[in-house]
XYZ file of C-alpha atoms in Angstrom:
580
model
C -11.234 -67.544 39.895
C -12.791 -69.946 37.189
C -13.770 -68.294 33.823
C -17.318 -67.969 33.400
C -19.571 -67.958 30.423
C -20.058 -64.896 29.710
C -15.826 -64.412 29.966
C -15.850 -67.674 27.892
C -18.441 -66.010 25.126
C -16.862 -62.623 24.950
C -13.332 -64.013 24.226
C -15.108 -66.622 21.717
C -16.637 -63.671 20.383
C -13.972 -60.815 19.985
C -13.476 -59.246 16.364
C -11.267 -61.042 15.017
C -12.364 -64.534 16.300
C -13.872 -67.148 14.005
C -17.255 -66.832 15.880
C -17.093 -62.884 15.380
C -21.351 -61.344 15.602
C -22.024 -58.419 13.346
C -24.964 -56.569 13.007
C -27.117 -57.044 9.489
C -29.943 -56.004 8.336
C -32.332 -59.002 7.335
C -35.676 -57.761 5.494
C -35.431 -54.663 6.973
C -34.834 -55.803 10.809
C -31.149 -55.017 12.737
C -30.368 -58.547 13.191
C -27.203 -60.247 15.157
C -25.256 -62.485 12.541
C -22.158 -64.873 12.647
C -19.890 -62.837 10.614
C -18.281 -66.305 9.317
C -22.000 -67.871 8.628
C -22.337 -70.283 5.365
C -23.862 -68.427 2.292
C -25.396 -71.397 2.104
C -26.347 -75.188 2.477
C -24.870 -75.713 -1.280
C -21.388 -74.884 -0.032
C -22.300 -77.009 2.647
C -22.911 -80.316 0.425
C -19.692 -79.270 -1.789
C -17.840 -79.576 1.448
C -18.356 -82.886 2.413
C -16.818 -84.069 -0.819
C -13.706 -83.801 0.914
C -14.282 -86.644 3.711
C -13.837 -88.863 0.532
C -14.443 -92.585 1.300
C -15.097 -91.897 5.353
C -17.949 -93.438 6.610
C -20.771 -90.931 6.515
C -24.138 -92.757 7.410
C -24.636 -95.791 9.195
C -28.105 -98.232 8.888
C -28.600 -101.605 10.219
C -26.032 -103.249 7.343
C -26.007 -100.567 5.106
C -22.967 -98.055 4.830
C -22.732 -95.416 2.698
C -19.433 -92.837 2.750
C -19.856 -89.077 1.605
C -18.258 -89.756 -1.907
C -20.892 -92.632 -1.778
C -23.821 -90.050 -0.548
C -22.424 -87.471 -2.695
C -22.560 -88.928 -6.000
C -26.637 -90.561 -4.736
C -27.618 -86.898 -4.021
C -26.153 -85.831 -7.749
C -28.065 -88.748 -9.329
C -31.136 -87.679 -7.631
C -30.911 -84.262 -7.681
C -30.309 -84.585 -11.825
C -33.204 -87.185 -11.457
C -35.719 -84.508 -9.557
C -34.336 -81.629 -11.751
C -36.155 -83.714 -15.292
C -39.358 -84.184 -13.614
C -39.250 -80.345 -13.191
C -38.066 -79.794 -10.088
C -36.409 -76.345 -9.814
C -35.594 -73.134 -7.486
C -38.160 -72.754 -5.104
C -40.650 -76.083 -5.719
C -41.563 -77.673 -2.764
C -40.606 -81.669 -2.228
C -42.240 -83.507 0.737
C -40.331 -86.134 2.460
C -42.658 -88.644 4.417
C -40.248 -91.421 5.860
C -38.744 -92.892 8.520
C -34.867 -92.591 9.306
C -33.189 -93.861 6.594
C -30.112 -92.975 4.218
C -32.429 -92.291 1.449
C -34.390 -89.293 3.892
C -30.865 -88.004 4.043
C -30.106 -88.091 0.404
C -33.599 -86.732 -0.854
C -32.928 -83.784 1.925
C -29.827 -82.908 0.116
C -30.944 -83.094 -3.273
C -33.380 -81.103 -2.780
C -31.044 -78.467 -1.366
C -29.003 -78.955 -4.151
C -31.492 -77.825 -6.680
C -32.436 -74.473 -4.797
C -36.087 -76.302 -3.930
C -37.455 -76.271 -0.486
C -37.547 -79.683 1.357
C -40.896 -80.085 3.339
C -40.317 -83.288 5.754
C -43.363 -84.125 6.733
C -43.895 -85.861 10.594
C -43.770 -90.520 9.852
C -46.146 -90.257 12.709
C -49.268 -88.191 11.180
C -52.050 -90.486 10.190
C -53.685 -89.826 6.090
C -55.291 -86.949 6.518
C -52.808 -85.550 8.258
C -49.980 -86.464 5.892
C -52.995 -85.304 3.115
C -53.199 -81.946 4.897
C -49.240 -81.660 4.822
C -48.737 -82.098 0.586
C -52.010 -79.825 -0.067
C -50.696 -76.993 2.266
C -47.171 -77.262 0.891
C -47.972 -77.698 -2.543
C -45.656 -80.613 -3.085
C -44.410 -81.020 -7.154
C -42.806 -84.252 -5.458
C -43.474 -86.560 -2.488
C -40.939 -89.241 -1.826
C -42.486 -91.542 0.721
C -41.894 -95.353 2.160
C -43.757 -98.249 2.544
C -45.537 -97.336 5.275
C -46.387 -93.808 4.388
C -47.397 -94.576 0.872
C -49.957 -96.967 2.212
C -51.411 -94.276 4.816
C -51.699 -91.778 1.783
C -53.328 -94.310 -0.765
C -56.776 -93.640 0.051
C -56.236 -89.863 -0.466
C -54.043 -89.992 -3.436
C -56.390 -89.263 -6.198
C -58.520 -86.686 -4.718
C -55.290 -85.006 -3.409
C -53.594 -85.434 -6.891
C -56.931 -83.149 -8.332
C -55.406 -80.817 -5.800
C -51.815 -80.417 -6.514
C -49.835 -81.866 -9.479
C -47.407 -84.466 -7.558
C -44.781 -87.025 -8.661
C -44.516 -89.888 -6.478
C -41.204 -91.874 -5.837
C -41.335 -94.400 -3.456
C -38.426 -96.140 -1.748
C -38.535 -99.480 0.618
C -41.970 -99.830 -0.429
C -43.873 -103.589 -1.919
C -44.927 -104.025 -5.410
C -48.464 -104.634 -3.403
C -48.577 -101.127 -2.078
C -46.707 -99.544 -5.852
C -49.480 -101.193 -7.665
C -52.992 -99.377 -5.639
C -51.172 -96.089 -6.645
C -53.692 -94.647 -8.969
C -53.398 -94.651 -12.234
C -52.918 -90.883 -14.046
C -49.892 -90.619 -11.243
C -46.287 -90.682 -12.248
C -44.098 -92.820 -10.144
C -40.642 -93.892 -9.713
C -38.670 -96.256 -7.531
C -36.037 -94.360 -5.352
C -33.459 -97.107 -5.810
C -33.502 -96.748 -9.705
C -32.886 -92.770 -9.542
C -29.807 -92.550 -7.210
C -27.553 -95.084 -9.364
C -25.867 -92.081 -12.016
C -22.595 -92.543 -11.167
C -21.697 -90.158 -13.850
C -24.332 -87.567 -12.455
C -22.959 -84.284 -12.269
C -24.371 -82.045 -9.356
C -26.895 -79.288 -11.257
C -25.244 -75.747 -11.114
C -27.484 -73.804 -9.001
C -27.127 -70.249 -7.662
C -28.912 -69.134 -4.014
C -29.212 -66.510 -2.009
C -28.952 -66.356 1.503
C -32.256 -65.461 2.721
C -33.849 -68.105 0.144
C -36.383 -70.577 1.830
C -34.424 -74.036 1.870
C -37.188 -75.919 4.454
C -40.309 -76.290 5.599
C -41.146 -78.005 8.869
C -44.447 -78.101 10.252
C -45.538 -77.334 13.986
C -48.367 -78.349 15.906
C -51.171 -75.567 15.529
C -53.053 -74.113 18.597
C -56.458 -74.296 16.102
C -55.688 -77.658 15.160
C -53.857 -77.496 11.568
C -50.267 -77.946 11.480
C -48.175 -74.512 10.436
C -45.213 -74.642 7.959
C -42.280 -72.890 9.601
C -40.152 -71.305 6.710
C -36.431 -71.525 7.247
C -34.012 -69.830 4.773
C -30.409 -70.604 3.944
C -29.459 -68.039 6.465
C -31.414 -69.548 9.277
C -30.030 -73.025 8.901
C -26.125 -71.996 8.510
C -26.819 -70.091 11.883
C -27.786 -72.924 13.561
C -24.581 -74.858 12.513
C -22.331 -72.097 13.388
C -24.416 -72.540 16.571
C -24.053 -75.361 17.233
C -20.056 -75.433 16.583
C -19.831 -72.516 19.169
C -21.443 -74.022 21.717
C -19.040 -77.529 21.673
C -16.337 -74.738 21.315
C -17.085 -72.708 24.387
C -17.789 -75.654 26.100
C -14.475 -77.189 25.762
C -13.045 -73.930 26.339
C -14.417 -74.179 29.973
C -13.732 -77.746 30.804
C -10.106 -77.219 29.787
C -9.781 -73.985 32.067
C -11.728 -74.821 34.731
C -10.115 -78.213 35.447
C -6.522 -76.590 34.902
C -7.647 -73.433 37.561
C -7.926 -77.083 39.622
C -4.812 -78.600 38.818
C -6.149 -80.787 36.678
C -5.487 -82.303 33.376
C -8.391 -83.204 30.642
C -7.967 -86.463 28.884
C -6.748 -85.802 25.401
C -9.731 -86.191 23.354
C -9.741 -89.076 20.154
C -8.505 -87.823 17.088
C -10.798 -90.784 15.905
C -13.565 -89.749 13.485
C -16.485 -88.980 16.021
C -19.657 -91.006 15.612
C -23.400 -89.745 17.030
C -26.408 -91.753 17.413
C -29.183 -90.619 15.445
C -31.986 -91.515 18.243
C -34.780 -88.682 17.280
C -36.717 -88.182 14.051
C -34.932 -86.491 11.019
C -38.633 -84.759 10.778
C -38.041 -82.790 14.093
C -35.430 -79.647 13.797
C -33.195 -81.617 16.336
C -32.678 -84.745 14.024
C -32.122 -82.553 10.652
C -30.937 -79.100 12.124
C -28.938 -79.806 15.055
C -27.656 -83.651 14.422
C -27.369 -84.263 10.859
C -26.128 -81.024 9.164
C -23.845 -80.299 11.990
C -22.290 -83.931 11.579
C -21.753 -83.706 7.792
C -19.889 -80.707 8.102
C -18.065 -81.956 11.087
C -17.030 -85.382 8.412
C -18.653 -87.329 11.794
C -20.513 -91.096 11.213
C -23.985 -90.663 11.912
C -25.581 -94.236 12.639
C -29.291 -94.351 12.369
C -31.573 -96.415 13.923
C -34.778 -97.955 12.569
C -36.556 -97.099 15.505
C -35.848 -96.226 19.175
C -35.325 -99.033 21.505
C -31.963 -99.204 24.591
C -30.911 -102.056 24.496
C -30.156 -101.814 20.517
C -28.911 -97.840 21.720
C -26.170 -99.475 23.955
C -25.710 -102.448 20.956
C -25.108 -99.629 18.655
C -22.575 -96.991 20.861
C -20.498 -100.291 21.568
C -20.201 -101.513 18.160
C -19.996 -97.998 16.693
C -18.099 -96.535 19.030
C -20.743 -93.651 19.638
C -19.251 -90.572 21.183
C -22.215 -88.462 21.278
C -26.033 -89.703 21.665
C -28.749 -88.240 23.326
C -32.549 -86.971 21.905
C -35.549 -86.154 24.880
C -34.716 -86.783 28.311
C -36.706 -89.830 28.343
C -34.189 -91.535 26.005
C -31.595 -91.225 28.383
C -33.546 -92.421 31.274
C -34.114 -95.605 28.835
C -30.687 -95.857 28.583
C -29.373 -95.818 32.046
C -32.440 -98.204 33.435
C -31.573 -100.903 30.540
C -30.438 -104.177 31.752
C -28.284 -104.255 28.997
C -26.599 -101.223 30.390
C -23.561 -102.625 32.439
C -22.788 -105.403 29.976
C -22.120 -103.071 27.275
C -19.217 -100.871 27.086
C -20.043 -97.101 26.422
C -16.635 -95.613 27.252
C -16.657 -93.938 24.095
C -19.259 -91.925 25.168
C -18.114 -88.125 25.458
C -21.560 -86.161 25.352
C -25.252 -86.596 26.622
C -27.071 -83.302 24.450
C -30.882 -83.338 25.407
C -34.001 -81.034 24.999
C -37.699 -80.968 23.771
C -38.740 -82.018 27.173
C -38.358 -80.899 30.929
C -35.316 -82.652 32.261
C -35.011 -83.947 36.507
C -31.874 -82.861 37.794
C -31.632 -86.386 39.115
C -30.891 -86.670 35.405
C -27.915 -85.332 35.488
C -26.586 -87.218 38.328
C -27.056 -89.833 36.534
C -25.502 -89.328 34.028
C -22.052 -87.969 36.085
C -22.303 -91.099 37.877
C -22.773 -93.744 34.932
C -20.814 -91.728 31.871
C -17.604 -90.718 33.799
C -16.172 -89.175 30.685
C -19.044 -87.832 28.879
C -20.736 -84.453 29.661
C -24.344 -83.459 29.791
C -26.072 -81.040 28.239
C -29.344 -79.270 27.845
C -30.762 -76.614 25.875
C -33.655 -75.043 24.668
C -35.312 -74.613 21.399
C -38.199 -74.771 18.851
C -38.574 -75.429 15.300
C -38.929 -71.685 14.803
C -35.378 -71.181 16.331
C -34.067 -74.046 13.724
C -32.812 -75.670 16.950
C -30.141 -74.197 18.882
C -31.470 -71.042 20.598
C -29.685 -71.677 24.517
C -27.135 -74.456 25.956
C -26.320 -75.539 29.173
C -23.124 -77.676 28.825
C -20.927 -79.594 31.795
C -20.210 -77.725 35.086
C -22.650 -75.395 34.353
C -25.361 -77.871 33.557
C -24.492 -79.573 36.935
C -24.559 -76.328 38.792
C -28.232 -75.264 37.047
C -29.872 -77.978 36.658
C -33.507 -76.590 36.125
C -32.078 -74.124 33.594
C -31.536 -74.438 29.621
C -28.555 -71.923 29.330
C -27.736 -68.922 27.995
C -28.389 -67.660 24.802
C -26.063 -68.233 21.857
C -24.202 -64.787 20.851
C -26.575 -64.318 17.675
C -29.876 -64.555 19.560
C -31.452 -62.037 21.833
C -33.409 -62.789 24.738
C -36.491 -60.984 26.753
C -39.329 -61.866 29.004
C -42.170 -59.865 28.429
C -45.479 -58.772 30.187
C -49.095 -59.129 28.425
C -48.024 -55.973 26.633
C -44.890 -56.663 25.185
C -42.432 -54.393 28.110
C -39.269 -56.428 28.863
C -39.655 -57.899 32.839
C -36.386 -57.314 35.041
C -34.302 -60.056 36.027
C -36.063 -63.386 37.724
C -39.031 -61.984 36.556
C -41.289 -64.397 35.003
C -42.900 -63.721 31.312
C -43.224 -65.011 28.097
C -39.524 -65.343 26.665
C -38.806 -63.749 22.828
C -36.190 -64.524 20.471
C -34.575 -62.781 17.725
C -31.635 -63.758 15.687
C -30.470 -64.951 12.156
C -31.682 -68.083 13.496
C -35.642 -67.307 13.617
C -37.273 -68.377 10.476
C -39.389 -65.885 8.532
C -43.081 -66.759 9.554
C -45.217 -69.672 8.573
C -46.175 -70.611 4.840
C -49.234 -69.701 3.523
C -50.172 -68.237 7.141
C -50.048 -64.608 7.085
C -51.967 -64.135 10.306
C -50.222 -66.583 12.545
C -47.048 -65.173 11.579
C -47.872 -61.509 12.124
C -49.090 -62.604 16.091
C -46.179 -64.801 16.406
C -43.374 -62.976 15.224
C -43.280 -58.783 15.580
C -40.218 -56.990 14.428
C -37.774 -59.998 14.363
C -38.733 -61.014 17.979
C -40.015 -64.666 18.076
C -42.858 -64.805 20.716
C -42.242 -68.607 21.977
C -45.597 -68.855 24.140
C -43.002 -70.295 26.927
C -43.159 -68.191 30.575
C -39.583 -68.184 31.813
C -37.373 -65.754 33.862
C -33.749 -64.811 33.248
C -31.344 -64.519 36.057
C -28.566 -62.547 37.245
C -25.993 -64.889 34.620
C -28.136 -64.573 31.860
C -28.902 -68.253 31.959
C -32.852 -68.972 30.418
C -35.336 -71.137 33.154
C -38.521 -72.588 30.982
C -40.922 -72.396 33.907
C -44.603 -73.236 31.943
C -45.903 -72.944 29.267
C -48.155 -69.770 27.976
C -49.785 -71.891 25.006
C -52.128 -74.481 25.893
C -49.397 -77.222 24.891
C -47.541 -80.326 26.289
C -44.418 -82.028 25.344
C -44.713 -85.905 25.341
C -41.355 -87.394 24.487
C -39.983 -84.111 22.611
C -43.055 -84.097 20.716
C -45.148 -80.950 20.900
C -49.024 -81.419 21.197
C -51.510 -78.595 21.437
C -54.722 -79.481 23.511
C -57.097 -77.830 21.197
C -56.119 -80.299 18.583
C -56.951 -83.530 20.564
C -59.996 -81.483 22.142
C -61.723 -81.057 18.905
C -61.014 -84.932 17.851
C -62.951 -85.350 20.891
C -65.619 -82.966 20.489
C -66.701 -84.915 17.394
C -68.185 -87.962 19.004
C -71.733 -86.971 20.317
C -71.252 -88.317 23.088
C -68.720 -86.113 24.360
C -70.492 -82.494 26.083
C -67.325 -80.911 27.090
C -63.450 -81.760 27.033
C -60.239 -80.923 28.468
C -56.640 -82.205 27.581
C -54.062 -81.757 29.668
C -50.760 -82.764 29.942
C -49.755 -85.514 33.380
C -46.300 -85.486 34.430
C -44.419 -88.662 33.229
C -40.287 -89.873 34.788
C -39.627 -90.964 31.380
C -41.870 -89.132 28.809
C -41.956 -86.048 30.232
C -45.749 -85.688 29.615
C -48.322 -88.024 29.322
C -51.577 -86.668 27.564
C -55.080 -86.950 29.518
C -58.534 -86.385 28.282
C -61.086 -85.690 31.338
C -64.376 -85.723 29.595
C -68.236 -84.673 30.158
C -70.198 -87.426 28.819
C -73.749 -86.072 27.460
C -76.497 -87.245 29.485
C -78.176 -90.276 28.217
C -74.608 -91.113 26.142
C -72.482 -94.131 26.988
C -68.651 -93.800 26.278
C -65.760 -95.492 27.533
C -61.782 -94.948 28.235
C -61.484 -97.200 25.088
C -63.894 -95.636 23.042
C -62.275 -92.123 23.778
C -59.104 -93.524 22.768
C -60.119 -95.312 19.522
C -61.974 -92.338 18.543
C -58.852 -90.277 18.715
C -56.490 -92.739 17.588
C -58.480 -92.960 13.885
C -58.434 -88.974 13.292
C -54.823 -88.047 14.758
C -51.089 -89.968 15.551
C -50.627 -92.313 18.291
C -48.635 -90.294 20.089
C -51.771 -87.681 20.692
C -54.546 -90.489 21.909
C -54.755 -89.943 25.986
C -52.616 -92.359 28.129
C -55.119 -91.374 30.847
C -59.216 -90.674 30.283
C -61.367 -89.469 32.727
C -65.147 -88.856 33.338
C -66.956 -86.056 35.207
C -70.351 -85.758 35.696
C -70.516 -82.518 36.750
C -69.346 -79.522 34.530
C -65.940 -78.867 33.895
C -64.735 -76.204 36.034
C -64.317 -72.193 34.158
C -63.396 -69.009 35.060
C -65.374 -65.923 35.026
C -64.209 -65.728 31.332
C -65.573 -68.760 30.360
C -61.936 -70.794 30.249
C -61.397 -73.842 31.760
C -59.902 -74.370 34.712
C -56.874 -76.906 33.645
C -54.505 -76.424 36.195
C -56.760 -77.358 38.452
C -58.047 -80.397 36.762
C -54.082 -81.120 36.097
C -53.853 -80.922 40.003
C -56.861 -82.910 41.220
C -56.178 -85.994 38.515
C -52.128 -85.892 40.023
C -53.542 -86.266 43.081
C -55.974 -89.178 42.067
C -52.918 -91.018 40.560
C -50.633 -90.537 43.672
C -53.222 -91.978 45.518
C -53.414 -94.742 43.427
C -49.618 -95.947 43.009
């Protein structure tokens, strides 16, 4: 008889074991805890000290160890602390993956001030929308960010009081900031080598982060995440790699096997997703410093430089959206590289096809796949389906970790028996507290501690979670959540446009493709192109439609008024299955 999960998590669990649950009480809710949780993400940064001169981060030629990182975030935390930067001030970040996001994140931490990374992909007014709502005392952006937010700058800087310090960025772009605005070049604020790290003290349930969601009315919501919330996450996600190769070992042993020893080489992951998302920050790059692992970025997503980078790094964990790993296994590069190093495929953010994981058996002999299920609002880890059990449920994201309860719910809130279908809550130390500055979306999304994810999903007999749809009008394009309503009412602004719908297409390697079918007004020209530029100057490239349609007739509505989107979803699959 092979050990299960649930045998696996209660052993993992037991009172005196290092990943030991407890119930606490957490602004007045019962909440389940990791006994042996981090106070917080100070003692987390103190830490690292210890990995010395190991490589820590990794960025086309640059290399920087965690002494090296260490003694950048005191320089810049010292730096950030005389421009008047203290316990709870907010500090946007605004840049792509480099060392220096990494550093400002920490700094920030350091100082008891809440980081507020902002999403490289929002256009101006979305990035403008980001800084006001946060009420940033500092932005640190790039290049390419400071450029976006130029044309905003002053009338924002009437707004909210803001440093700027800009890293990577021209002495063209430095030079149209306006005048009145105090600025500083990253570079010159993280040389201190005689910086000492400000003494700060923090509580547990102190807000450390702000990330912002997609919003079903179209503005972006700051998800608040305390100290508590993110040192959950990491004892998460050190559980789950622990119960998972607590089950490999016994399983292949109850076959007379013998696991491969694995390296006692320092272990080396592939930063492939945004350090904006909760994946990239919360469950790659925290986990990793702690673990003393190198953590190689990229400067953006391409294979073939993937498979460059696990050979030359010798990557033993990589992974992202499912559509990144698809990438990966169709490059042509793939078989001329050697990825033997490769121990685990993690994914999530997108529905996964259990030819996937085939795949991935077939091509990565020694690594094992995973999948699991989360949302900024979970900080990450929430469920994880690892190796054998992965390969035996497929369609399913796992159980949940031991700190987070589970239930599927009807339209008023009664838990659903098994393989019932609902929406799925979550409670744990790992749900954030609500949304900043958004007292009424985070009384209807959170009640009581319980999380109410807008996913429908059913729980079987094992406990394991299946994502079936979706109860928000939503779609996930490449990990990258996108609420309808938002591109709808980009739409609904050009008067040509009488009615709109956005749904989402099913894509092999995206997940999701967005599609806008659209009621022209009668006596209005408009074209695919038109709909697409018209989008593409108000929101992020990733939201303008893939696919645009045209109906003359009216779109179709229930009795209530609501479109009909499944079955536009069904008749446009049909029109492109025709067509291929």
């Amino acid at each position: 008889m092979t050990m299960t999960v649930a045998e696996a998590t209660r052993i993992l669990t037991a009172a005196d074991s290092p990943f030991a649950v407890e119930i606490r009480d957490i602004r007045g809710i019962p909440t389940r805890c990791w006994v042996k949780a981090p106070n917080n993400l100070i003692d987390l940064l103190e830490g690292s000290k210890g990995y010395g001169d190991r490589t820590f981060l990794v960025f086309e030629d640059e290399r920087l160890t965690f002494q090296e990182h260490y003694q950048r975030v005191a320089s810049f935390a010292s730096a950030l602390q005389g421009m008047g930067v203290g316990k709870g001030d907010r500090v946007v970040i605004a840049m792509r993956n480099y060392p220096d996001w990494v550093i400002t994140f920490w700094a920030t931490v350091a100082l008891g001030a809440i980081a507020v990374p902002l999403n490289a992909w929002w256009t101006g007014p979305e990035l403008e929308y980001g800084v006001s709502d946060s009420g940033a005392k500092v932005l640190v952006l790039d290049d390419e960010r400071t450029e976006r937010l130029l044309p905003h700058m002053e009338e924002l800087f009437n707004q909210v009081n803001f440093t700027v310090i800009h890293t990577r960025t021209p002495t063209r772009v430095v030079d149209q900031i306006p005048s009145g605005i105090d600025h500083f070049e990253f570079g010159s604020l993280v040389g201190d080598l005689d910086a000492v790290m400000p003494a700060v003290e923090v509580d547990s349930d102190d807000d450390v982060t702000i990330f912002y969601t997609s919003g079903t009315t179209g503005k972006p919501k700051g998800a608040v995440a305390t100290h508590r919330n993110l040192g959950s996450n990491l004892i998460n996600a050190f559980f789950v790699a622990t119960r998972a190769g607590m089950l490999a070992k016994e399983r292949a042993e109850a076959k007379g096997l013998t696991l491969p020893e694995s390296s006692p080489a320092q272990k080396a992951y592939l930063l492939s997703v945004p350090l904006f998302h909760a994946t990239g920050c919360f469950a790659v790059m925290i986990p990793n410093m702690v673990a003393g692992a190198k953590l190689v970025m990229m400067y953006r997503w391409n294979p073939e430089r993937a498979l460059e980078l696990i050979e030359r790094e010798s990557i033993t964990s990589f992974g992202g959206v499912p559509a990144m790993v698809w990438q990966v296994l169709n490059s042509p590069d793939f078989d001329k590289r050697d990825t033997t190093s490769v121990e685990n495929i993690g994914y999530g953010g997108a529905p996964s096809a259990p030819e996937l994981v085939r795949r991935i058996k077939q091509h990565f002999p020694t690594g094992s796949p995973s999948n699991g299920y989360g949302m900024t609002e979970t900080c990450a880890i929430a469920t994880m389906n690892v190796g054998d059990d992965y390969v035996r449920k497929p369609d399913s994201a796992g159980p949940p970790v031991p700190i987070s309860e589970a239930k599927v719910v009807d339209a008023l809130g009664s838990e659903l028996p098994v393989n019932m279908p609902g929406e799925l809550w979550m409670k744990g130390a790992n749900v954030v507290r609500g949304y900043w500055n958004k007292p009424e979306a985070t009384a209807s999304t959170f009640s009581e501690g319980w999380l109410h994810t807008g996913d429908i999903a059913f729980i079987d007999e094992e406990g394991f979670i299946h994502i079936v749809d979706r109860a928000k009008d939503m779609l996930i394009r490449g990990g990258e959540n996108i609420y309808s309503v938002e591109i709808e009412s980009a739409i609904f602004e050009n008067p040509a446009v009488a009615d709109v719908a956005v749904i989402g297409i099913p894509d092999l390697v995206l997940g999701e493709e967005v599609c806008a079918i659209v009621q022209r007004r009668a006596g209005f020209e408009l074209s695919e192109d038109e709909v697409r530029s018209h989008v593409a100057e108000r929101l992020a490239n990733f939201k303008v439609p893939k696919y645009v349609y045209f109906r003359d007739d009216e779109l179709p509505r229930n009795a209530a008024g609501k479109i009909l989107k499944r079955q536009l979803r069904d008749e446009v699959i049909d029109i492109e299955v025709n067509k291929a």
